[in-house]
Short mmCIF file of C-alpha atoms and ligand atoms in Angstrom, two decimals:
data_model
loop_
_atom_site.label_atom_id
_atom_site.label_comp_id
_atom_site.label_asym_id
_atom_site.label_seq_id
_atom_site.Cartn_x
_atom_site.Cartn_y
_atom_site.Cartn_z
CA UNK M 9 0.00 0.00 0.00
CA UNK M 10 1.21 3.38 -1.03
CA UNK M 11 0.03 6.96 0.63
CA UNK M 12 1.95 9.46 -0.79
CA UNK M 13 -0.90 10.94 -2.50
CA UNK M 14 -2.72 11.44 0.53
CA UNK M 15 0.15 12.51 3.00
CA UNK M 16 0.91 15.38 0.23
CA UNK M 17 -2.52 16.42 0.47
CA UNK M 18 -2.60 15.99 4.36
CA UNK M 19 0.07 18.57 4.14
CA UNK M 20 -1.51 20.66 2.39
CA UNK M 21 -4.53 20.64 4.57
CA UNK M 22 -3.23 21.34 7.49
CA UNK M 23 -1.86 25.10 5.64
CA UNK M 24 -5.41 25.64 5.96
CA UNK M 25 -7.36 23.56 8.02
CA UNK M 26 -6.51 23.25 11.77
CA UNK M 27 -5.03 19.75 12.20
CA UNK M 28 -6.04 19.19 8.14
CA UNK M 29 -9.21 17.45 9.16
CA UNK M 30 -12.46 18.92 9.68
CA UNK M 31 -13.26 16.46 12.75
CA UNK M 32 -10.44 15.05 14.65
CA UNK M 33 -10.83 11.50 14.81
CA UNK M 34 -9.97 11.27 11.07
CA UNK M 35 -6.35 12.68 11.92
CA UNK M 36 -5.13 9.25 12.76
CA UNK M 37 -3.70 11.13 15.99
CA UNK M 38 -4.80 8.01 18.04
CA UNK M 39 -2.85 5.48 15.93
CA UNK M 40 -0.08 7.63 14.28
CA UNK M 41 0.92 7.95 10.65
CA UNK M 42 -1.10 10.19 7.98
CA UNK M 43 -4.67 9.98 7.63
CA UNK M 44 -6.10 8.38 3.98
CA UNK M 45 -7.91 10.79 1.97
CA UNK M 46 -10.83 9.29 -0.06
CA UNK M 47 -11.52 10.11 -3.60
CA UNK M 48 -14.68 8.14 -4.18
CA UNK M 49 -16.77 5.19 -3.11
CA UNK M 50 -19.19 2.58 -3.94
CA UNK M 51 -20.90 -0.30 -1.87
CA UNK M 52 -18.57 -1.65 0.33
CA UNK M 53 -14.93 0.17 -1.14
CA UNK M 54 -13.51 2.92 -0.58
CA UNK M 55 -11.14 4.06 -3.38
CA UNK M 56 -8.31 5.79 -2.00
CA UNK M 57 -6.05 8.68 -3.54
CA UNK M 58 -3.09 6.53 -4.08
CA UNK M 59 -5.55 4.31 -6.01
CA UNK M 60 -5.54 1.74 -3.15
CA UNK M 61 -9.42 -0.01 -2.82
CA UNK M 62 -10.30 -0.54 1.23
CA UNK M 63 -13.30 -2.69 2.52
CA UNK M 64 -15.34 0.13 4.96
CA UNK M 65 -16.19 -0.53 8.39
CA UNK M 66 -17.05 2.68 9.27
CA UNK M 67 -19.53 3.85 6.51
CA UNK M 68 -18.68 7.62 7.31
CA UNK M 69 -18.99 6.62 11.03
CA UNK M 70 -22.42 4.93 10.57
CA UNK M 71 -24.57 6.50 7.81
CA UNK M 72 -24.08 4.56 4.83
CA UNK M 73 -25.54 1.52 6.25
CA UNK M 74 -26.55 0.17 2.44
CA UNK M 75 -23.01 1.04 1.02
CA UNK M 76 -21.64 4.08 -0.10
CA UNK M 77 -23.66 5.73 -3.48
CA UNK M 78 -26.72 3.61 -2.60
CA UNK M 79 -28.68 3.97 -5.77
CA UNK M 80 -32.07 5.43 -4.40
CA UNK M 81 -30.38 7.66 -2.27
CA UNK M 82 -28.15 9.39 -4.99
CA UNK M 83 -30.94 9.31 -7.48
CA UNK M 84 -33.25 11.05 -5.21
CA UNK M 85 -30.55 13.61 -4.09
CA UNK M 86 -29.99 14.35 -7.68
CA UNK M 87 -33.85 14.78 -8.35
CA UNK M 88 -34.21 17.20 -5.75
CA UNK M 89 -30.75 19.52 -6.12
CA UNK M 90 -32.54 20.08 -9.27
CA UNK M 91 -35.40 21.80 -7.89
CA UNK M 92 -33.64 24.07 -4.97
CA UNK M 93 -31.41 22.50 -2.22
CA UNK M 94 -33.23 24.41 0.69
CA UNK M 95 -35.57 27.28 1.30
CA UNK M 96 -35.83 28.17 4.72
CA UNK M 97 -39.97 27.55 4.37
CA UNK M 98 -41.44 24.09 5.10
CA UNK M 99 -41.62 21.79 2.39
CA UNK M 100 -43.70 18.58 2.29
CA UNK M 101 -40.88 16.06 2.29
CA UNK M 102 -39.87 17.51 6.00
CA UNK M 103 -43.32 15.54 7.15
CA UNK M 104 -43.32 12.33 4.43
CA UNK M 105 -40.16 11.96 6.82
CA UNK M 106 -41.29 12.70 9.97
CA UNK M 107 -44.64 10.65 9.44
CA UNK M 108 -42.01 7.89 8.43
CA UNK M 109 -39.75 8.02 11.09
CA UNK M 110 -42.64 8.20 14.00
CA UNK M 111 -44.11 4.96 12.30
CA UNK M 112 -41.17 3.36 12.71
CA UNK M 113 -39.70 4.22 15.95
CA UNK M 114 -41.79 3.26 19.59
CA UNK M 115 -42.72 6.12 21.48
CA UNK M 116 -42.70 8.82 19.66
CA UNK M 117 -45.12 11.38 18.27
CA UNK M 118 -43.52 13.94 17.44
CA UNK M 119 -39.76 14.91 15.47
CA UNK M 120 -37.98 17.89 15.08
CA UNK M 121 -34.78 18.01 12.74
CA UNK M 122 -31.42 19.53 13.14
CA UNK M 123 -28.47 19.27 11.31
CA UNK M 124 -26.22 16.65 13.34
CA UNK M 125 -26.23 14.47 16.26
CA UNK M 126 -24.91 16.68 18.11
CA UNK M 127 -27.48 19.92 17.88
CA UNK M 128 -30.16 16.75 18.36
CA UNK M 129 -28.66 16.14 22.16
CA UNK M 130 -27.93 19.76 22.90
CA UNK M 131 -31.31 20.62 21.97
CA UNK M 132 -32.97 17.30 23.75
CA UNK M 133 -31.23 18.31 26.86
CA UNK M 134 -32.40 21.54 26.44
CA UNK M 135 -35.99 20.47 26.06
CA UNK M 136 -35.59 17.69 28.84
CA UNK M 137 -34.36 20.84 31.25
CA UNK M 138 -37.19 23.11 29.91
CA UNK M 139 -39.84 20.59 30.70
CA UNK M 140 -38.95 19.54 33.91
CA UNK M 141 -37.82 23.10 35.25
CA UNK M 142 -34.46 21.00 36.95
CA UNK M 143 -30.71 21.43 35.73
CA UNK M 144 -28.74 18.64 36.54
CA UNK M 145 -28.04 16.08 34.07
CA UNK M 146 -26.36 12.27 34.59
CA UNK M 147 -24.02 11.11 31.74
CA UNK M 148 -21.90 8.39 31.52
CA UNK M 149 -18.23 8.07 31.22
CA UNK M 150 -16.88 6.78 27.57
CA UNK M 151 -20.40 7.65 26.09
CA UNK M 152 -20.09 10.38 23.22
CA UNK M 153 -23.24 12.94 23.00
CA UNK M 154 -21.28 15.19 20.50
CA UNK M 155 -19.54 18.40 21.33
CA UNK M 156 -21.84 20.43 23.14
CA UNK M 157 -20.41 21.83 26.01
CA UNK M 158 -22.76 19.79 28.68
CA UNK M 159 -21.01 16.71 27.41
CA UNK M 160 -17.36 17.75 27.12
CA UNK M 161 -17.17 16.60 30.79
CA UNK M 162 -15.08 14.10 32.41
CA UNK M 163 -14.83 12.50 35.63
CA UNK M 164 -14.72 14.79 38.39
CA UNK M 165 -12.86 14.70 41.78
CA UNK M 166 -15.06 13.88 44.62
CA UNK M 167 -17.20 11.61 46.06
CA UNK M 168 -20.04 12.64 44.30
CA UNK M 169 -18.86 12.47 40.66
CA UNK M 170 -18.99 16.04 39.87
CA UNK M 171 -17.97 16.81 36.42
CA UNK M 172 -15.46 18.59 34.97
CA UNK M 173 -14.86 20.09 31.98
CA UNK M 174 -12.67 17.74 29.59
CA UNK M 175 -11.95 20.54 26.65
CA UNK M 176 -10.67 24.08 27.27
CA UNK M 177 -13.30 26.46 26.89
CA UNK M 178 -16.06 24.45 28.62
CA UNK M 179 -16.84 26.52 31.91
CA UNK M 180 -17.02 25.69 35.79
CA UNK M 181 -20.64 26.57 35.44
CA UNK M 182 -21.71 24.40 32.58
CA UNK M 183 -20.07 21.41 33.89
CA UNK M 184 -21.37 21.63 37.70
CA UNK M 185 -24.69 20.65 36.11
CA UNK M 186 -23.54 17.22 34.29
CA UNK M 187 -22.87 14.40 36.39
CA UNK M 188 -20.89 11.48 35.78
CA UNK M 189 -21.55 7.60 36.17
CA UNK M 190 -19.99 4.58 35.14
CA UNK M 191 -21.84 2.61 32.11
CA UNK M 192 -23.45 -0.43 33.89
CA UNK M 193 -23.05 0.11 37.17
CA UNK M 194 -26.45 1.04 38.18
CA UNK M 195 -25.64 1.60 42.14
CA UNK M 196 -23.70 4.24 41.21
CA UNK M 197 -26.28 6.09 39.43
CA UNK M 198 -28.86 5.42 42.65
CA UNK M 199 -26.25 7.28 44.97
CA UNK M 200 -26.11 10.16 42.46
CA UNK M 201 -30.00 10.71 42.23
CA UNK M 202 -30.03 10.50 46.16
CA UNK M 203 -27.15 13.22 46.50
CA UNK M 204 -28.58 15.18 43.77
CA UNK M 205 -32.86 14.86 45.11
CA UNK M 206 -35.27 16.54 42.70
CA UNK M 207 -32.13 18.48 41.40
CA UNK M 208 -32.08 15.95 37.80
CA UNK M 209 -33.61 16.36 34.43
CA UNK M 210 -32.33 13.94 32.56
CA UNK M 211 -30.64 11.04 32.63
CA UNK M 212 -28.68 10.70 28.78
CA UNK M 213 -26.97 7.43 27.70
CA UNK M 214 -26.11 5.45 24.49
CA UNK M 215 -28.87 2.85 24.45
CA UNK M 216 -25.82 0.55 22.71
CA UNK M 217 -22.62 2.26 23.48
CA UNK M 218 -20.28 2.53 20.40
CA UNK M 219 -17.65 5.68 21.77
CA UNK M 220 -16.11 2.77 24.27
CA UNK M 221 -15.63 0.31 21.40
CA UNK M 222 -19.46 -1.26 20.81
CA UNK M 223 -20.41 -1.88 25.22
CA UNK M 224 -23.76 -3.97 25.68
CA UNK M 225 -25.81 -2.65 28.83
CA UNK M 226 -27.05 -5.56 31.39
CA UNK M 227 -30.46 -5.88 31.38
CA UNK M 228 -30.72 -5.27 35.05
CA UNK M 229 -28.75 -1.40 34.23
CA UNK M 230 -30.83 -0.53 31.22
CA UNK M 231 -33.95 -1.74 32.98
CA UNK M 232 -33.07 -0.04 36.21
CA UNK M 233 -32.41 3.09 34.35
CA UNK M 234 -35.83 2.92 33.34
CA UNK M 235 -37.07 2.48 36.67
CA UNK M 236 -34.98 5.26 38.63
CA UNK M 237 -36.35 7.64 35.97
CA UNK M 238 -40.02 6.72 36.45
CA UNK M 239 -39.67 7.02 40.08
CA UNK M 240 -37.99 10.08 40.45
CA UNK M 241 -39.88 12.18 37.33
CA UNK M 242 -36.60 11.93 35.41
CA UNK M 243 -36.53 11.81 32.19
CA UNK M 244 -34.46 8.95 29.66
CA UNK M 245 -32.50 10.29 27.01
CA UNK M 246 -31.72 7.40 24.28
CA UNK M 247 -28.67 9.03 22.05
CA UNK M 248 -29.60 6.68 18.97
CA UNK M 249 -27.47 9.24 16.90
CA UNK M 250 -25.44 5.53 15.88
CA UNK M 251 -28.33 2.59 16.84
CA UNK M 252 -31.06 4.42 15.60
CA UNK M 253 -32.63 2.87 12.14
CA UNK M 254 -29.01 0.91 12.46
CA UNK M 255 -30.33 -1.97 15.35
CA UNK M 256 -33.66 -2.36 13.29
CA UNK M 257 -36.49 -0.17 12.57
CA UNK M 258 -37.16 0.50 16.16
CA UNK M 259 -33.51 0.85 17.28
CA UNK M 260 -32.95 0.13 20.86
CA UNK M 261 -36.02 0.76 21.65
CA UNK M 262 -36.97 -1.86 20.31
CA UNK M 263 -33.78 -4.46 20.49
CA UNK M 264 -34.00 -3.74 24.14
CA UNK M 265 -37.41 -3.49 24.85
CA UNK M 266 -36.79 -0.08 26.75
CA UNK M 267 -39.51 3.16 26.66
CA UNK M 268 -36.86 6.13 26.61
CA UNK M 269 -38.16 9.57 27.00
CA UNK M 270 -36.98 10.88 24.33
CA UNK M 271 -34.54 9.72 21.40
CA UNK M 272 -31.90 11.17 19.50
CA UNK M 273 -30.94 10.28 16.22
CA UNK M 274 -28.70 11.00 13.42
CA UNK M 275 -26.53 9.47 10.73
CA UNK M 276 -28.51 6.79 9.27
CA UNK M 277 -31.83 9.15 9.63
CA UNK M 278 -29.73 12.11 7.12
CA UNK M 279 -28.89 8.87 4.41
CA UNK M 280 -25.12 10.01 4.17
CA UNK M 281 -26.43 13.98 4.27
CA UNK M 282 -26.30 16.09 7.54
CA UNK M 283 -29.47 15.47 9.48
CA UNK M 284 -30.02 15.09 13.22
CA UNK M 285 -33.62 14.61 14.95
CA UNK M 286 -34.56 14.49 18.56
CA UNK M 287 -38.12 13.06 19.47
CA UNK M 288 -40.85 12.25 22.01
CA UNK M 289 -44.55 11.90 23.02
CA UNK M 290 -46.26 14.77 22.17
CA UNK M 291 -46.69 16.45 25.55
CA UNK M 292 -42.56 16.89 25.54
CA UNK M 293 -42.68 17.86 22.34
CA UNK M 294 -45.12 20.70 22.42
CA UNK M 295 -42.58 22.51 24.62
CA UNK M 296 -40.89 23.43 21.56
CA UNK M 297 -40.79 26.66 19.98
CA UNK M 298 -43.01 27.93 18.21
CA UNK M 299 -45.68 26.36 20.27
CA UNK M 300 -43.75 26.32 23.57
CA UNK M 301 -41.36 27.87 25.11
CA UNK M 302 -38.04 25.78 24.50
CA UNK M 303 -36.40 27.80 22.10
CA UNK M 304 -34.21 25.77 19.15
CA UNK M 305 -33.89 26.83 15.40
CA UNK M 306 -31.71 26.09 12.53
CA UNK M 307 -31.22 28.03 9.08
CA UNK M 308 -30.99 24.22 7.23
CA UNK M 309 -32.88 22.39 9.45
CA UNK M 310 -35.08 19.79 7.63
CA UNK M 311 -33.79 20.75 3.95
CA UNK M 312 -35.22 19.66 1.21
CA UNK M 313 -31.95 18.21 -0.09
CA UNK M 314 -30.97 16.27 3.23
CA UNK M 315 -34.73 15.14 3.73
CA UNK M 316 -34.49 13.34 0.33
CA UNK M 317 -31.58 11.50 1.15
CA UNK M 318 -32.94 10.71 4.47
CA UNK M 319 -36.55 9.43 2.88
CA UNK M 320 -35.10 7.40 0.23
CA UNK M 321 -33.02 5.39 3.36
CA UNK M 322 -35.60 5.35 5.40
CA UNK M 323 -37.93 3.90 2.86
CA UNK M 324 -35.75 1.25 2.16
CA UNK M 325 -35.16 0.19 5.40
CA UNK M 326 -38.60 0.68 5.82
CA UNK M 327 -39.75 -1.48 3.19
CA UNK M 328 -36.66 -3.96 3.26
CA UNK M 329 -36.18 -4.66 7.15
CA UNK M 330 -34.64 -8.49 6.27
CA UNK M 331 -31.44 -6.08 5.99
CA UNK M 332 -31.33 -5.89 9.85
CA UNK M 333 -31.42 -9.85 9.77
CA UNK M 334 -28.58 -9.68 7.26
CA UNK M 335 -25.77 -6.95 8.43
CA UNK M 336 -26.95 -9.33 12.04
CA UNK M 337 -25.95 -12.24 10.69
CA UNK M 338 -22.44 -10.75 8.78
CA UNK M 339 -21.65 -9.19 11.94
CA UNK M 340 -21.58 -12.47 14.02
CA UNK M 341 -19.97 -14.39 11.25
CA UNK M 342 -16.83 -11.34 11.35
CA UNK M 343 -17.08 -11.92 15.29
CA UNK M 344 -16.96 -15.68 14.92
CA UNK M 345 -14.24 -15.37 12.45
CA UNK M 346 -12.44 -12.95 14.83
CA UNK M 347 -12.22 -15.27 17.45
CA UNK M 348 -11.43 -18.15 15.68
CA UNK M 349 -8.14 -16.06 14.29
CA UNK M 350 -7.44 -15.06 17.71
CA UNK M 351 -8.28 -17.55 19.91
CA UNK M 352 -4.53 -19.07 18.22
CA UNK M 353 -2.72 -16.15 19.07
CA UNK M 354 -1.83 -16.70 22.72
CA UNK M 355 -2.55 -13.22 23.54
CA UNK M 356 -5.67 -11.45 25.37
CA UNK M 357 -8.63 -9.73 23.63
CA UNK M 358 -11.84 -9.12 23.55
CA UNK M 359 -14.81 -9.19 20.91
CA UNK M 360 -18.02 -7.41 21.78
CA UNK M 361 -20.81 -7.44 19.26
CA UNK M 362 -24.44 -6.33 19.00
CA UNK M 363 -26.60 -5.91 16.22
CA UNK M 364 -24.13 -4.69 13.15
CA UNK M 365 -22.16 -3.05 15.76
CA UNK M 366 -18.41 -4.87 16.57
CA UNK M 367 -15.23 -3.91 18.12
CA UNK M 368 -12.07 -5.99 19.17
CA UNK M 369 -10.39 -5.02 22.12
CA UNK M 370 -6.97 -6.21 23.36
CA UNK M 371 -7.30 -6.75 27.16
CA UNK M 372 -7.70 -9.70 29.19
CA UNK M 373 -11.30 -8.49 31.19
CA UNK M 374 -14.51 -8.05 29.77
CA UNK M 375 -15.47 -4.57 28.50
CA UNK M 376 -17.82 -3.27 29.92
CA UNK M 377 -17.47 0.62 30.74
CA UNK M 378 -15.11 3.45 30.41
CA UNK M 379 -12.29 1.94 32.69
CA UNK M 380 -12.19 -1.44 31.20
CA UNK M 381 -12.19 -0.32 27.61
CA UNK M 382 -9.44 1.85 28.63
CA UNK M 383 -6.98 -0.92 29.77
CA UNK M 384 -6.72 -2.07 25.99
CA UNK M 385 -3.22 -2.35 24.69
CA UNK M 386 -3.04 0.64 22.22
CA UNK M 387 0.42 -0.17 21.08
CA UNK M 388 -1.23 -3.80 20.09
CA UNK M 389 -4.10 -1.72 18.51
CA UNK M 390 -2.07 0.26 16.55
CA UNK M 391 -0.50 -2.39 15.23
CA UNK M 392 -3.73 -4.18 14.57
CA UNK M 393 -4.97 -1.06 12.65
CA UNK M 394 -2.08 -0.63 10.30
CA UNK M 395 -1.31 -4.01 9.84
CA UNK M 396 -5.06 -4.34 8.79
CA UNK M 397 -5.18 -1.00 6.50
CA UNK M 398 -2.36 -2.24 4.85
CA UNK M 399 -4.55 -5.33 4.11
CA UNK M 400 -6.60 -3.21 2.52
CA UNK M 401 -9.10 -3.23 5.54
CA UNK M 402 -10.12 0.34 6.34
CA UNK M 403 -11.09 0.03 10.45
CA UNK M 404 -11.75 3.46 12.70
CA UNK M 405 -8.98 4.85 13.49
CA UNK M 406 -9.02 4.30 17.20
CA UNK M 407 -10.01 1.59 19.70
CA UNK M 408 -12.29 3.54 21.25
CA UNK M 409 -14.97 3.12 18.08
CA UNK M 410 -17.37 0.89 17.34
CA UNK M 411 -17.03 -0.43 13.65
CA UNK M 412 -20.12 -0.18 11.67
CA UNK M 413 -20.96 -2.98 9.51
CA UNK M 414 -22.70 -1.95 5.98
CA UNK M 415 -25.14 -4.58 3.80
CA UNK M 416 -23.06 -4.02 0.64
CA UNK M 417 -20.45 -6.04 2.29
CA UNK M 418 -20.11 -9.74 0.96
CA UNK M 419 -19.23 -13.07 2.94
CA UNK M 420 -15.92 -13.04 0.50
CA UNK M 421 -14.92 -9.62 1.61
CA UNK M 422 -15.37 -10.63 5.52
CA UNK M 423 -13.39 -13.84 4.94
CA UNK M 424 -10.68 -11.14 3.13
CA UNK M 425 -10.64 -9.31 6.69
CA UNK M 426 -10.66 -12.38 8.76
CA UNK M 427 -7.59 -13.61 6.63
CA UNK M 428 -5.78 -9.93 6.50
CA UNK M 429 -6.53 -10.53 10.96
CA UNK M 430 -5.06 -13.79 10.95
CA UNK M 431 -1.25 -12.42 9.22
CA UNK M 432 -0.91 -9.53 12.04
CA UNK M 433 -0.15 -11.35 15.07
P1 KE4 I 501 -22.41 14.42 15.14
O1 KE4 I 501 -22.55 15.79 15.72
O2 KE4 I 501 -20.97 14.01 14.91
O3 KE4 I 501 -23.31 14.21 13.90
O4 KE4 I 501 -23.02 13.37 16.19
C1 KE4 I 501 -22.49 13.36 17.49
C2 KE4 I 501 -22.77 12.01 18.12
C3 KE4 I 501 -23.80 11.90 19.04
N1 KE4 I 501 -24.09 10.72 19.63
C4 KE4 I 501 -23.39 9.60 19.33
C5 KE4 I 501 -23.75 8.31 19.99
C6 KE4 I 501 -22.32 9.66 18.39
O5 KE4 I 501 -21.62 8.53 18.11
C7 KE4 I 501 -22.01 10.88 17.77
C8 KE4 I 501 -20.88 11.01 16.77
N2 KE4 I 501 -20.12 9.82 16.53
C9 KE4 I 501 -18.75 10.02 16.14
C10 KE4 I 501 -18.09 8.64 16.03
N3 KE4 I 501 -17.80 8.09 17.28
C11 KE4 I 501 -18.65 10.79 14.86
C12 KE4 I 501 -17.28 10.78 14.23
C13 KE4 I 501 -16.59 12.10 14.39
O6 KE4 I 501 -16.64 12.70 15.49
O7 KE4 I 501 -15.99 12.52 13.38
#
């Protein structure tokens, strides 16, 4: 494999573009070396600019859950650029996709759309805090909201968890509302509610968690989640932004039988083009400006443009849900064949899969939070990632990611990455 295409243009970038990426995972700062620049794609290849092809597992971290330049989806783009990309007026395709998406996800009666996951959590929390007139909000270590500054916080010192800000720029007074807990361990979210009485809007998790590597939640956490929030007039956050319309037509809603509150979704819901949503019952909802007071607006919100990709995804999914079953299915035969590869290796790891979410990790204990995914060897994982890429295996480029499996990939091309897996170690 040859990059010198792309580490000339990497150069280049950065001239111009702080750290030559416009979102920092994609620097490769995490495993080291330049980052690949893409010239094109289709299905289940990426086509590099040193003319190098590379089987996806991200799928642009999620979206392009068909394949890249999914037929339907480009045609309809195309169709609508020609008519105006976006007006700042409604348009009828905003509710063909909102009437879509609350027919296919529990719980829900309402949607409003933003423009990434991200504005879709700032603005749920927002809402949550809005509705029930209390500030404080539980999140949980390793889980990934997006970059608002509520979220940017890390574990605090002090017995109560207190938060504190993680990024520069995040104040004293933004984090003190944003508590921290550990992913699965339910007693420690009990003893924050109790030091924290009546003070707690929302509680905010990944459903699925895919920012720690891909971590399951017990039943007895996810259900006990549930409960705490019912008792104590809390409300449940789902941040579907990666599991929603990804773990099935009801996300983890559904795959977990779980009411949340509200849900947040984005990447597979924009079809590869930037849309977020957050949504609820209608009595959450109605909060909202115009209606309500809960003020949240957006210039591109719901555009045309992004609303076509997102319908012509949705509708497939919609009408062709066997495509769960099947990106299922290719995901446990890539975990199998992981584990078959590395059960010969004589050295620890991991494999944690759900849905057509996967990740390998390369510690000896189960991963299950924050802490454990963070005892993973990254020295092996670097390794692991180049050795792989230069395999012609394109993997996220950092162990704390889920990979994201996408139905244009064949049983030939996971055997390819089991085999490129089984020449590393
Ligand atoms: P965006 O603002 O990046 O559209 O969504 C933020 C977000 C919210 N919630 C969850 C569960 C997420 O995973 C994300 C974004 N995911 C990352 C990948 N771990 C996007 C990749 C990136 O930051 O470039």
């Amino acid at each position: 494999m040859i990059y010198q295409r792309s580490s000339a243009l990497f150069n280049e970038a950065k001239k111009y573009i702080p750290g030559g990426v416009n979102s920092p995972v994609r620097a490769f700062k995490a495993v080291g070396g330049d980052p690949i620049f893409v010239k094109e794609a289709k299905g289940a290849y990426l086509y590099d600019e040193d003319g190098n092809r590379l089987i996806d597992f991200i799928a642009s971290w999620g979206p392009l859950i068909l394949g890249h330049a999914y037929e339907p989806v480009i045609n309809a783009v195309i169709e609508k650029a020609k008519k105006g990309t976006s007006f700042g007026m409604p348009t009828e395709i905003e509710t063909e996709l909102a009437k879509l998406a609350v027919s296919m996800v529990p719980n829900i009666d309402k949607i409003r759309f933003v423009n990434s996951g991200t504005e879709a959590c700032m603005s749920a929390v927002r809402l949550a805090r809005g509705y029930t007139g209390k500030d404080k909000i539980i999140k949980f270590a390793g889980c990934y909201h997006g970059h608002s500054d509520s979220f940017l916080i890390q574990a605090g010192s002090g017995a109560v968890t207190f938060g504190s800000p993680n990024s520069p720029g995040v104040t004293q007074g933004t984090a003190k509302d944003t508590l921290l807990a550990d992913y699965n361990d339910l007693e420690g979210v009990k003893k924050l509610v109790q030091a924290n009485k009546d003070e707690i809007a929302a509680i905010i998790i990944e459903p699925v968690a895919g920012n720690m590597g891909c971590i399951i939640p017990t039943d007895a956490f996810i259900h006990g989640l549930r409960e705490i929030c019912t008792q104590e007039g809390i409300l449940l956050l789902f941040d579907e932004v990666m599991t929603g319309f990804r773990l099935g037509k009801g996300g983890a809603q559904e795959a977990l039988g779980i009411k949340a509150d509200m849900v947040m979704f984005g990447k597979v819901i924009g079809g590869g083009l930037p849309v977020g949503a957050f949504a609820a019952r209608e009595e959450i909802m109605n909060h909202l400006a115009p209606d309500g007071p809960v003020y949240q607006a957006g210039t591109l919100s719901g555009n045309p443009l992004a609303m076509s990709a997102g319908l012509a995804m949705l509708t497939e999914l919609n009408n062709r849900p066997e495509v769960f079953t099947s990106l299922a299915e290719k995901t446990k035969y890539l975990h199998q064949g992981f584990d078959a590869v590395m059960s010969q290796k004589g050295m620890p790891y991991q494999i944690n899969s759900f849905g057509s979410m996967i990740s390998l990790h390369f510690t000896d204990q189960p991963v299950v939070d924050f802490k454990t995914s963070s005892k993973g060897n990254n020295e092996t994982f670097k390794k692991y990632f180049h050795g792989m890429l230069k395999k012609g295996i394109y993997l996220p480029p950092s162990a704390f990611e889920s990979y994201f499996l996408n139905d244009a990939l064949s049983y030939k091309d996971l055997d390819d990455t089991i085999d490129a897996l089984n020449t590393i170690f």
